[in-house]
XYZ file of C-alpha atoms in Angstrom:
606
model
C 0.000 0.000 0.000
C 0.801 3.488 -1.070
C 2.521 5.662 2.180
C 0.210 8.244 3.196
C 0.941 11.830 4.958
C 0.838 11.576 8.468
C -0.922 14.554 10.364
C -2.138 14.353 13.575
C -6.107 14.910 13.944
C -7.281 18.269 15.986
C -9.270 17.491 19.045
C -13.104 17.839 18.446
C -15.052 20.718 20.109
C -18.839 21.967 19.928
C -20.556 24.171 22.557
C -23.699 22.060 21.506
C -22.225 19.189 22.846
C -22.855 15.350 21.663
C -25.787 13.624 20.273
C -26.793 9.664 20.158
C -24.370 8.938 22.880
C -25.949 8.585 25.859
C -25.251 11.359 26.779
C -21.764 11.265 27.150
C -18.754 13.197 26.098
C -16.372 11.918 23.329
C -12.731 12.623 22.497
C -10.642 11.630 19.824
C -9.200 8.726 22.802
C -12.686 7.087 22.150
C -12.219 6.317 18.918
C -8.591 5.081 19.207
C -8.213 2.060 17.229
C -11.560 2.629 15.392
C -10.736 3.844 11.724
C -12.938 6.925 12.740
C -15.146 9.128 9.376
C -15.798 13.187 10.416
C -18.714 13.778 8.159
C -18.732 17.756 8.283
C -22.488 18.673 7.902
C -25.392 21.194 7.977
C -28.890 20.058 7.716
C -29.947 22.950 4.906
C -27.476 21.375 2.507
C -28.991 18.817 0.229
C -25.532 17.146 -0.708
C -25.008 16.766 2.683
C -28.288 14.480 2.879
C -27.132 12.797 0.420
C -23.688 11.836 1.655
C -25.551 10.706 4.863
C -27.715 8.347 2.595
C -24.091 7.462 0.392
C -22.847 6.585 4.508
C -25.135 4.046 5.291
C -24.129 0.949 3.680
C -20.691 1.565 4.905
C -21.479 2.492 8.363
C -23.733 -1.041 8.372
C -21.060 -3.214 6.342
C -17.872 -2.137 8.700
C -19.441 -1.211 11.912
C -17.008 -3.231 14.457
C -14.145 -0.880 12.415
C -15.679 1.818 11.704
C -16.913 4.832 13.213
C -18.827 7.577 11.611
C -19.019 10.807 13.362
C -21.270 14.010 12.093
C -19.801 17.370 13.137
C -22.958 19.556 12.564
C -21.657 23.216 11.018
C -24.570 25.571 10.661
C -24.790 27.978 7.512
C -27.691 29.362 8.476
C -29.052 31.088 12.342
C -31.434 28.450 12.593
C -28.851 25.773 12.413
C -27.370 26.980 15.199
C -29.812 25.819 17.401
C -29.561 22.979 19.513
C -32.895 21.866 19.471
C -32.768 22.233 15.731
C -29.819 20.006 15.331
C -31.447 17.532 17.783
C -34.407 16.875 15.225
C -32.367 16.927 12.214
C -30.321 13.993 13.604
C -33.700 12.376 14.238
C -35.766 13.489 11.222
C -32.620 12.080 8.883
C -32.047 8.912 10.472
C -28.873 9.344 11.846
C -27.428 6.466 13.259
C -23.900 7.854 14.697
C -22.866 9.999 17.379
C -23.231 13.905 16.362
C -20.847 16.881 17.414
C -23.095 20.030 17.343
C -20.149 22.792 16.306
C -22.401 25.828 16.660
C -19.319 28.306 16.176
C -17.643 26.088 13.414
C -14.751 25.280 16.076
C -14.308 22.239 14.884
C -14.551 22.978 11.306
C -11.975 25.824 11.412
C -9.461 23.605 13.232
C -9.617 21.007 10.204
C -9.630 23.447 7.761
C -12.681 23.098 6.375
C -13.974 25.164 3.232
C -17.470 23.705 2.417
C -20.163 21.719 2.966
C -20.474 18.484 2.943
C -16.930 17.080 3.810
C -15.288 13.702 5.227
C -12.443 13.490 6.829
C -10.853 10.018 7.319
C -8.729 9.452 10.628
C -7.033 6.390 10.960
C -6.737 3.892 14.198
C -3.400 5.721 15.515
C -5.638 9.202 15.402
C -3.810 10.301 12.149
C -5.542 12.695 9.163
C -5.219 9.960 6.289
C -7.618 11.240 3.596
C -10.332 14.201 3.136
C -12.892 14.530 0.605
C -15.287 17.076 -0.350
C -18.510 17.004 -1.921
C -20.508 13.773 -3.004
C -19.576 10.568 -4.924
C -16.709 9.398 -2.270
C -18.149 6.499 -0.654
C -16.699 3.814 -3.006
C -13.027 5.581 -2.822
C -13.385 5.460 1.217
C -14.630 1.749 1.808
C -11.413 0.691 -0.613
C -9.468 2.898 2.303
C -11.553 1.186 4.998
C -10.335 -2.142 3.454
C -6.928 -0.926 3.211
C -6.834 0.302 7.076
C -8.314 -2.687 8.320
C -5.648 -5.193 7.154
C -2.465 -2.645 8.061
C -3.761 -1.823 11.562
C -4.971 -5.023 11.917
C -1.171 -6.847 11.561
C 0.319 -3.869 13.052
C -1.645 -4.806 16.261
C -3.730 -1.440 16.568
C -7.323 -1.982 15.345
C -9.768 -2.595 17.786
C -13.131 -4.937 16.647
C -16.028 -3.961 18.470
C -19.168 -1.889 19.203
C -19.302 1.840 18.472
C -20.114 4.392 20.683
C -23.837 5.365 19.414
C -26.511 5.019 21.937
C -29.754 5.219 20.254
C -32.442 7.772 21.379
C -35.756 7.057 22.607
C -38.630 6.449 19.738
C -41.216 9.150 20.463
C -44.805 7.978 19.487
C -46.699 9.849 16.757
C -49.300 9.748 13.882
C -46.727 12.263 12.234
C -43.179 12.498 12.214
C -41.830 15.590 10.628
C -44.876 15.373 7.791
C -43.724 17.027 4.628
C -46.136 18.566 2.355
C -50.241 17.825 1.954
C -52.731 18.340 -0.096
C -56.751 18.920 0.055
C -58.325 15.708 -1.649
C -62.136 16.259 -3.148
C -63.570 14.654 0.041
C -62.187 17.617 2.171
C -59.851 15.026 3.706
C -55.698 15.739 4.186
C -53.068 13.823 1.892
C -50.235 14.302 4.209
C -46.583 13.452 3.026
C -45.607 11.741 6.621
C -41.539 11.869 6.082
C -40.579 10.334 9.225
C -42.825 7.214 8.960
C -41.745 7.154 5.131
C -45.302 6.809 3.641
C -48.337 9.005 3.414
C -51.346 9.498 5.753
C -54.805 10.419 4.972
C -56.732 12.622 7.499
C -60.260 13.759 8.083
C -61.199 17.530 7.359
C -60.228 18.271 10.870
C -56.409 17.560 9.939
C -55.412 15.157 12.798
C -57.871 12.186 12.380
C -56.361 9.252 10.360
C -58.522 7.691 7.890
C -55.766 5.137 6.457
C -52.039 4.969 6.318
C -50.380 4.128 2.840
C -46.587 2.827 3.226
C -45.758 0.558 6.087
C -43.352 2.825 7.512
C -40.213 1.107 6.579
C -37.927 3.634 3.904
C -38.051 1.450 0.224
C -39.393 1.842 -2.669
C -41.732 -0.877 -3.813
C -44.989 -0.593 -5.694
C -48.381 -1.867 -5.744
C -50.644 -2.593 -2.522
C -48.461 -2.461 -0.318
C -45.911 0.391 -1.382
C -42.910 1.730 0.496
C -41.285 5.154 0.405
C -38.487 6.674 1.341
C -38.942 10.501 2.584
C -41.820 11.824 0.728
C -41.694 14.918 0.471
C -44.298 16.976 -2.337
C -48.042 16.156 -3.184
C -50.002 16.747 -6.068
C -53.751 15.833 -7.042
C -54.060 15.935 -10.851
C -56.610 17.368 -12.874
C -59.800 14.921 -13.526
C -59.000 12.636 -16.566
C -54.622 13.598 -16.509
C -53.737 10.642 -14.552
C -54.405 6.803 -16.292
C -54.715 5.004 -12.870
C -53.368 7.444 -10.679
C -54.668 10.625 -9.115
C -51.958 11.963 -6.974
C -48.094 12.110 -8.052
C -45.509 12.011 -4.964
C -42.295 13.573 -4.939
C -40.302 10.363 -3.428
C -37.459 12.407 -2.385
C -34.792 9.994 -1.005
C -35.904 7.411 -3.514
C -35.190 9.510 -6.285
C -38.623 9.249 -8.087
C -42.037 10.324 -8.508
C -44.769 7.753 -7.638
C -48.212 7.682 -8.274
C -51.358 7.011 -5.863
C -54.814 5.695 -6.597
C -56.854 7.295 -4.037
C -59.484 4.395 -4.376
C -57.363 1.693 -3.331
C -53.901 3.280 -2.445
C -52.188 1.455 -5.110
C -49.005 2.937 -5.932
C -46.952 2.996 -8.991
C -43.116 4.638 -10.105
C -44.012 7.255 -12.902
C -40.295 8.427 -13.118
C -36.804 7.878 -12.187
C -34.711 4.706 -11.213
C -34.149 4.724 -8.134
C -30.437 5.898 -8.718
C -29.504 9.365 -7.890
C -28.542 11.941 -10.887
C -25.111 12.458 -11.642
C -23.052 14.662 -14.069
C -23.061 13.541 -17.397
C -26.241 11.194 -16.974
C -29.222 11.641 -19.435
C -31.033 15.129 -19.114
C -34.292 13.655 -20.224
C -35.880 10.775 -22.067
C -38.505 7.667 -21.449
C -39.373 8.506 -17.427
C -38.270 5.211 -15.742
C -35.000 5.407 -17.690
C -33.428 8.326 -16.361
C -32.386 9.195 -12.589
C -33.799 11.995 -10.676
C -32.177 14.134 -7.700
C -34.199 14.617 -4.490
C -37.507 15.339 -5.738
C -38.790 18.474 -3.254
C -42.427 19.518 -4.627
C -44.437 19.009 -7.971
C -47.101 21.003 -9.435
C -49.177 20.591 -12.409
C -47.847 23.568 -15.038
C -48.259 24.403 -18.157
C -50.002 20.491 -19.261
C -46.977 19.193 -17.153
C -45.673 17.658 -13.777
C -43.019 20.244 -12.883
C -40.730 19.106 -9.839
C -38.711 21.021 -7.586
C -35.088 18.835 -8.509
C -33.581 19.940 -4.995
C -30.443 17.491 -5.682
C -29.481 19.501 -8.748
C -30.603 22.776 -8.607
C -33.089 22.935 -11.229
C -36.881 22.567 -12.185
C -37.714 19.417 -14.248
C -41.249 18.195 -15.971
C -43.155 15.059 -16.310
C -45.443 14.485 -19.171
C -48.020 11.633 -17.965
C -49.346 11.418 -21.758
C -45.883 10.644 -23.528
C -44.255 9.304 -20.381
C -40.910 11.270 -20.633
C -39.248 13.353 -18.103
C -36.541 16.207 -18.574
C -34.925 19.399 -17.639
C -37.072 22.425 -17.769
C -35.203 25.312 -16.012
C -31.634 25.568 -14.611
C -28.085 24.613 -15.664
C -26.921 22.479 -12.274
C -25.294 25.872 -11.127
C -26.340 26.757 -7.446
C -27.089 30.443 -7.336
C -29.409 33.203 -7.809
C -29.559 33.932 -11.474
C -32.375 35.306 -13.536
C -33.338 34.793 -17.070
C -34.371 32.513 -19.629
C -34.719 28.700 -18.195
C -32.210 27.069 -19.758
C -29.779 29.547 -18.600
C -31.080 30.571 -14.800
C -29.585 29.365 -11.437
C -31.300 28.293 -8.401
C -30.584 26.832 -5.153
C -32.137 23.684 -3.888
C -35.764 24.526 -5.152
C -38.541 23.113 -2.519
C -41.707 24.331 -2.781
C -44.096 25.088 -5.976
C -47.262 26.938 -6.372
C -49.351 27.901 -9.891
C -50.791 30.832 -9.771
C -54.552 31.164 -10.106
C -54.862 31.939 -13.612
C -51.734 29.165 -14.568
C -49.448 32.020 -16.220
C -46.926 31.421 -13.032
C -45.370 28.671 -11.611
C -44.067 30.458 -7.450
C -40.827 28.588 -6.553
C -39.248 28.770 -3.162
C -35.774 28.692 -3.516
C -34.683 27.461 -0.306
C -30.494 27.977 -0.120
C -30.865 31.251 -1.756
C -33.975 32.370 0.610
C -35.980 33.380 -2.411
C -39.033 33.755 -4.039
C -38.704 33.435 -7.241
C -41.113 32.406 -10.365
C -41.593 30.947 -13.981
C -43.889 32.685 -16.715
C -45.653 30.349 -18.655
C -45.432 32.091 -21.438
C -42.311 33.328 -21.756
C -40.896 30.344 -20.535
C -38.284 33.045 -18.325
C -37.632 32.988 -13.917
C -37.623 36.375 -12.020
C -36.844 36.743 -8.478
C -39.799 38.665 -6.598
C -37.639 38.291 -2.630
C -34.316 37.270 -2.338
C -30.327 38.256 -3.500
C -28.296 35.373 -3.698
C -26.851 32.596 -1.411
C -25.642 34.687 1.572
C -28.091 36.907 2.611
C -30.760 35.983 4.846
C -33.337 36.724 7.481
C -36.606 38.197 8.665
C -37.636 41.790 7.314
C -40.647 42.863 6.072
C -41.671 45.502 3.787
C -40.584 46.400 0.070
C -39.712 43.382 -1.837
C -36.250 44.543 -2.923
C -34.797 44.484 0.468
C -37.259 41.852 2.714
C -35.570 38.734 3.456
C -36.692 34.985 4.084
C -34.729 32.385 5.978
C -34.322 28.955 3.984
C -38.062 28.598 2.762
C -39.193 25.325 1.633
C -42.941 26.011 0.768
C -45.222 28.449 -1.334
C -49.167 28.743 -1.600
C -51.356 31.136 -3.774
C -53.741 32.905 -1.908
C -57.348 33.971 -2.966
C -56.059 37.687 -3.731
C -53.666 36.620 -5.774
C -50.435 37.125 -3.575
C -48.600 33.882 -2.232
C -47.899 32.739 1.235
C -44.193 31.723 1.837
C -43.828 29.189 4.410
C -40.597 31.021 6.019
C -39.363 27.410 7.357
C -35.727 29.001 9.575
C -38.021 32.075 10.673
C -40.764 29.448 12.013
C -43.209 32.086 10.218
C -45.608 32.182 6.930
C -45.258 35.203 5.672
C -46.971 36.811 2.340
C -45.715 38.711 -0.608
C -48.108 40.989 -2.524
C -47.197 41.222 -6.261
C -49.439 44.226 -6.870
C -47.712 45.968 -3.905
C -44.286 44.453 -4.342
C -44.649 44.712 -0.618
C -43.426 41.057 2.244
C -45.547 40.972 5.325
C -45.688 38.314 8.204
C -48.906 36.248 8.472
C -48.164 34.186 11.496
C -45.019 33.309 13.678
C -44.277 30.660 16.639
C -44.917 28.088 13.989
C -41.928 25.096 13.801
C -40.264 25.044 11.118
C -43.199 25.143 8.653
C -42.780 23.098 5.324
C -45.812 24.100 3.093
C -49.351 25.068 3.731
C -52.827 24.376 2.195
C -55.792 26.918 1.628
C -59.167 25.825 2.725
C -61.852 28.237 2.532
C -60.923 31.756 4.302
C -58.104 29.477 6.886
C -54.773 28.311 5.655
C -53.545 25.000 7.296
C -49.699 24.497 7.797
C -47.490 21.560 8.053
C -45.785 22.355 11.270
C -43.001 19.821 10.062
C -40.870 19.866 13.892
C -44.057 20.212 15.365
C -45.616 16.973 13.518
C -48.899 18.455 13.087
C -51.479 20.396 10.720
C -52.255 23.954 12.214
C -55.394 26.005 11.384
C -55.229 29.680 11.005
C -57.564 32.124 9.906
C -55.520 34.565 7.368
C -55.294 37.927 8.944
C -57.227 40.674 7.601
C -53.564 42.685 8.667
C -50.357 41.116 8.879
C -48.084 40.678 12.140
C -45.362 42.906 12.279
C -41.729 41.341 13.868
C -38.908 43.221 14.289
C -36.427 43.162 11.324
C -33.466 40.925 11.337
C -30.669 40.742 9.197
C -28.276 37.817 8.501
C -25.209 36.905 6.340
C -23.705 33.832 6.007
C -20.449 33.995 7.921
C -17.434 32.130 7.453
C -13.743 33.035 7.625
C -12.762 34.411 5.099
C -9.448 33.520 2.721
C -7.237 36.025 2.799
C -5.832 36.663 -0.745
C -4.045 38.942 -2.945
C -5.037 41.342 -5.670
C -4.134 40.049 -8.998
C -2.825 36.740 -10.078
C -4.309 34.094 -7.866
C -3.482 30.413 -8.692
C -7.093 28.198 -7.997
C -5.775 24.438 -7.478
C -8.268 21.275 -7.022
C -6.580 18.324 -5.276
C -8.073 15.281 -6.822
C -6.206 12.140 -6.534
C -8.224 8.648 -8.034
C -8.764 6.334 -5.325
C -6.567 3.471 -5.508
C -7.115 1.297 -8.111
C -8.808 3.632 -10.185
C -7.742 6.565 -12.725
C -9.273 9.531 -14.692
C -11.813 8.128 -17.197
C -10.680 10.091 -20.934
C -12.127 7.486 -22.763
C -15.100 9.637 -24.165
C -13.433 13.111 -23.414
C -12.241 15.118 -20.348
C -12.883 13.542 -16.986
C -12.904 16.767 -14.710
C -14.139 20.131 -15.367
C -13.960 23.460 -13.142
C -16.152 26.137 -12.961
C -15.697 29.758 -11.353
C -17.537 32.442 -10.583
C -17.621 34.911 -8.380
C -20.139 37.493 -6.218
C -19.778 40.184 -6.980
C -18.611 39.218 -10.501
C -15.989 42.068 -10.935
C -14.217 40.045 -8.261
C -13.051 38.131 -11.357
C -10.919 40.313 -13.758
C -10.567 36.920 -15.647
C -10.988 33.243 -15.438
C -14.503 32.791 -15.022
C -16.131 30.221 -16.628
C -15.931 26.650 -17.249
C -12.651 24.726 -18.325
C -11.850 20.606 -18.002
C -8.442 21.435 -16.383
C -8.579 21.237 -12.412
C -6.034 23.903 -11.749
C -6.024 27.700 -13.421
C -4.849 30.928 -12.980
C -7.238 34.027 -11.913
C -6.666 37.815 -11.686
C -8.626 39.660 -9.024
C -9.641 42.778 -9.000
C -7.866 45.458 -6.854
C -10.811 47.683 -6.693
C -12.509 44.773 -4.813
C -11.877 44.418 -0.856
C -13.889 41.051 -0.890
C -16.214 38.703 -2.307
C -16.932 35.110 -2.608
C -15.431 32.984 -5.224
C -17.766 30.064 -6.570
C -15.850 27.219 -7.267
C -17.449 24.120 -8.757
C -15.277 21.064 -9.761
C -16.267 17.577 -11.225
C -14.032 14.380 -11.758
C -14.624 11.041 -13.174
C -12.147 7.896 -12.382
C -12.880 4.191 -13.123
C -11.392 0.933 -12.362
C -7.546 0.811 -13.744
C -7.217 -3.494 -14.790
C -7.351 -3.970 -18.398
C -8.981 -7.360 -17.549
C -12.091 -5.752 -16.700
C -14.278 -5.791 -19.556
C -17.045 -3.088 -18.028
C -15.192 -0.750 -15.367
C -17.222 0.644 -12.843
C -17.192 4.352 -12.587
C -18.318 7.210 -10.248
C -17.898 10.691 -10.228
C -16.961 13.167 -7.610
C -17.875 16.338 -7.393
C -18.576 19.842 -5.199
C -19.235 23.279 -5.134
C -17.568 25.339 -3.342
C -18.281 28.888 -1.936
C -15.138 30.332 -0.245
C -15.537 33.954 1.174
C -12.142 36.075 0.422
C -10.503 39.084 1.744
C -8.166 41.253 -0.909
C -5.127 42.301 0.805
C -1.790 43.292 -0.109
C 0.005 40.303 1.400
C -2.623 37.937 1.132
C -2.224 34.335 -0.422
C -1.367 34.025 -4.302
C -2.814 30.263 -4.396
C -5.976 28.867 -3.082
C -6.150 25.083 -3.171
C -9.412 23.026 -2.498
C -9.059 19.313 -1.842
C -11.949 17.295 -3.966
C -10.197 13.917 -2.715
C -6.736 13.029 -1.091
C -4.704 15.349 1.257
C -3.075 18.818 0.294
């Protein structure tokens, strides 16, 4: 085996504290002769949720080696809460011990630039490998393998139990429930997340009728159908659906699935069950290409459209031809505006049509927008919201209100949409004949969508796990203005030539696919974009040279890098491939004698 670097691993601090250990306090001593995983997380970040569902069949395959520990770094206010952090950990299933890092301690001392990372530490409490982004899983079971058998004839791995401690099971007919949706009977479709199915409820929202899903995560079809995180409901226009009346957005399964509400028979409509990667098929027959966390669907324009949280853009399903594809976005995370194929969002979560179908609302969570599609011109504005960074709770003219991570949208009877604030624990409403944000209601938990019955609007008080009734306020609720920016440390660098290097080494056994092409590609941008005096754009070489402006005293730089490797044995008649990949947004300072080279580590050790 290859020699590695040898760095010693940083002690690991959170004022939170630790979760699913009993209670007790860990130290790196605990995990001494364990080959230990520090999954750097946030629970906003959707490639984070997927590295935790990417962790599972290694935590389960090596668990008397291996231990997996989250360090939970918040981008966002809310995330700094401990009693946020605590239902995240239960909401996602996570089945490791959990450092909450409220003041990125932790993440500063490893040198962390972005979310989600994984640091490997081997049984002698060494730094042996980091990766960023998603894809890694395969590289770091072959180092799992290749830890085991040195530590284990060197005498320092220790076999045995973990430190986890599971928490108590807390009894429900919810468990952070998703979205829902009115069914002709006046009855509740609720998307019930936690118990991974759906649950019908009477008119008064909390009695069940039936339960559909047995409330273990898979995804099988027919009578007896299993999900995996629902998330989004929609209930199709009479005579749309053949056999089904209600499509699901089955977010951790990757698909959309349909319902018949007469017998609760379920069937895939789209995806594979396999998430979307760079370089897979951008549409085509619907069960033949893969999807990316499905958030919300609405029925647009003669068309499913989904909120594609896992890749940043808007997608549609056409029930009649049975094809699925892109609609709006480019994979870019950001806040751009303009024509579809060419507009940026930001983990999209929640749609809403507009009364008279000419808009389809989006809320844009990771950008804290609300932002919208015109049918006709087929082109996204922004009506709230300025980018990635810039978050919080301020009412008043649309240009400078602010949202916190919103992951629903309804249209109201007047026209204007509610915006189910889900970080603020508000719904709030934005006017378009105004251009003016109020606040509807607040001391809700971490609301995830809302449905309009009558003159009342009923929220899905997702950390609550309940349906809540309001009347809508003739006046709004006013709230004192807050005003938040994403704050990290910032890279100190220097005017001018700056040399941008992504580390990516092939796992072992493995090399950079070329066969059809390049097998990497970088792309850089930057906010505000005269930051960049040159080398924006995209390029298949990892490494390249940037000038920054001097006129500039800071900015972020928007990094986003992709590589491809495959098994390296001739013998092998089909390699197996995977690709890696992150984006990365890495606040600088411009000073005189700042750095001249920033490198990012995709995979292997800087």
């Amino acid at each position: 085996m290859a020699s590695r670097a040898r760095v010693r691993a940083p002690e690991l601090v959170g004022a939170g504290g630790w979760l699913n250990t009993g209670g007790k306090d860990l130290t790196l001593a605990d995990f001494r002769g364990k080959i230990t995983v520090l999954d750097f997380w946030t629970f906003c970040c959707i490639n984070c949720l997927h590295v935790l569902d990417e962790l599972r069949e290694l935590e389960e395959k090596h668990r008397d080696t291996v231990v997996i520990v989250g360090v939970h770094s918040p981008k966002f206010v809310h995330e700094a809460d401990h009693r946020a952090v605590v239902d995240a950990v239960e909401r996602y299933e996570v089945h490791h011990p959990v450092l909450d890092d409220p003041e990125l301690v932790t993440w500063k001392q490893y040198a962390v630039r972005a979310w989600p990372t994984l640091v490997v530490i081997d049984p002698e409490g060494y730094v042996v490998a980091q990766h960023a982004g998603e894809g890694h899983a395969h590289a770091i079971a072959r180092l799992v393998e290749e830890l085991e058998a040195e530590h284990a004839a060197k005498g320092t791995l220790r076999r045995g139990d973990g430190p986890y401690v599971a928490p108590e099971p807390v009894a429900g007919d919810l468990r952070f429930p998703g979205k829902a949706v009115r069914l002709p009977n006046g009855h509740f479709l609720v998307a019930d997340s936690g118990h991974h199915s759906l649950v019908e409820l009477e008119a008064d929202g909390e009695t069940v009728v039936r339960r559909i899903g047995d409330g273990v995560r898979g995804l099988v079809d027919g009578a007896a159908p299993r999900f995996s995180e629902p998330q989004g409901l929609v209930l199709l226009p009479e005579g749309v659906g053949a056999g089904f009346d209600v499509v699901v957005a089955d977010t951790v399964n990757h698909a959309l699935r349909g319902v018949r509400l007469a017998d609760g028979a379920v069937t895939t409509l789209a995806g594979t069950g396999r998430q979307w990667w760079q370089g897979s098929a951008t549409e085509g027959p619907a069960h033949e290409v893969d999807l990316s966390s499905p958030w919300d669907v609405a029925w647009f324009d003669d068309r499913i459209w989904i909120a594609m949280a896992g890749v940043h853009q808007l997608w549609a399903y056409d029930p009649a031809a049975g094809t699925v594809g892109v609609a709006a976005g480019t994979t870019n995370e950001g806040l751009v505006d303009g024509p579809a194929a060419e507009a940026w969002f930001a983990q999209p979560s929640g749609l809403a049509v507009s009364a008279d179908g000419e808009r389809l609302w989006v809320a844009d969570s990771e950008t804290s927008s609300l932002r919208w599609v015109s049918r006709e011109t087929k082109e996204v504005r922004s009506a709230v919201g300025t980018g990635l960074f810039d978050f919080g709770h301020r009412d008043g003219a649309a240009d400078q209100a602010l949202f916190q991570h919103p992951l629903g949208v309804t249209v109201l009877p007047d026209g204007s949409v509610a915006v189910s604030d889900t970080y603020n624990h508000a719904l709030r409403r934005y006017d378009p004949a105004s251009g003016e944000v109020s606040t509807l209601a607040t001391d809700l938990r971490e609301p995830s969508g809302a449905v309009l019955v009558d003159q009342d609007i009923v929220v899905i008080e997702s950390a609550r796990h309940r349906l809540t009734r309001l009347r809508l306020p003739e006046e709004a609720v006013r709230v004192d203005a807050v005003a938040h920016r994403t704050r990290r440390a910032a890279t100190e660098v220097a005017p001018g030539a700056l040399r941008l290097d992504v580390v990516f080494q092939a796992p072992t056994g493995q090399k950079l696919d070329e066969r059809y092409g390049p097998s990497t590609r970088l792309l850089v941008s930057a906010t505000p974009p005269e930051l960049l005096v040159s080398g924006a754009g995209a390029d298949p070489a990892l490494s390249r040279e940037l000038v920054l402006s001097g006129e500039v005293t800071e900015g972020v730089l928007h990094v986003s890098a992709m590589a491809a490797s495959c098994d390296d044995d001739p013998a092998i008649e089909y390699p197996a491939c995977h690709v890696h990949q992150q984006d990365w947004g890495v606040p600088v300072r411009l000073t005189a004698d700042g750095a001249r080279r920033l490198p990012l580590v995709l995979a292997g050790m800087e």
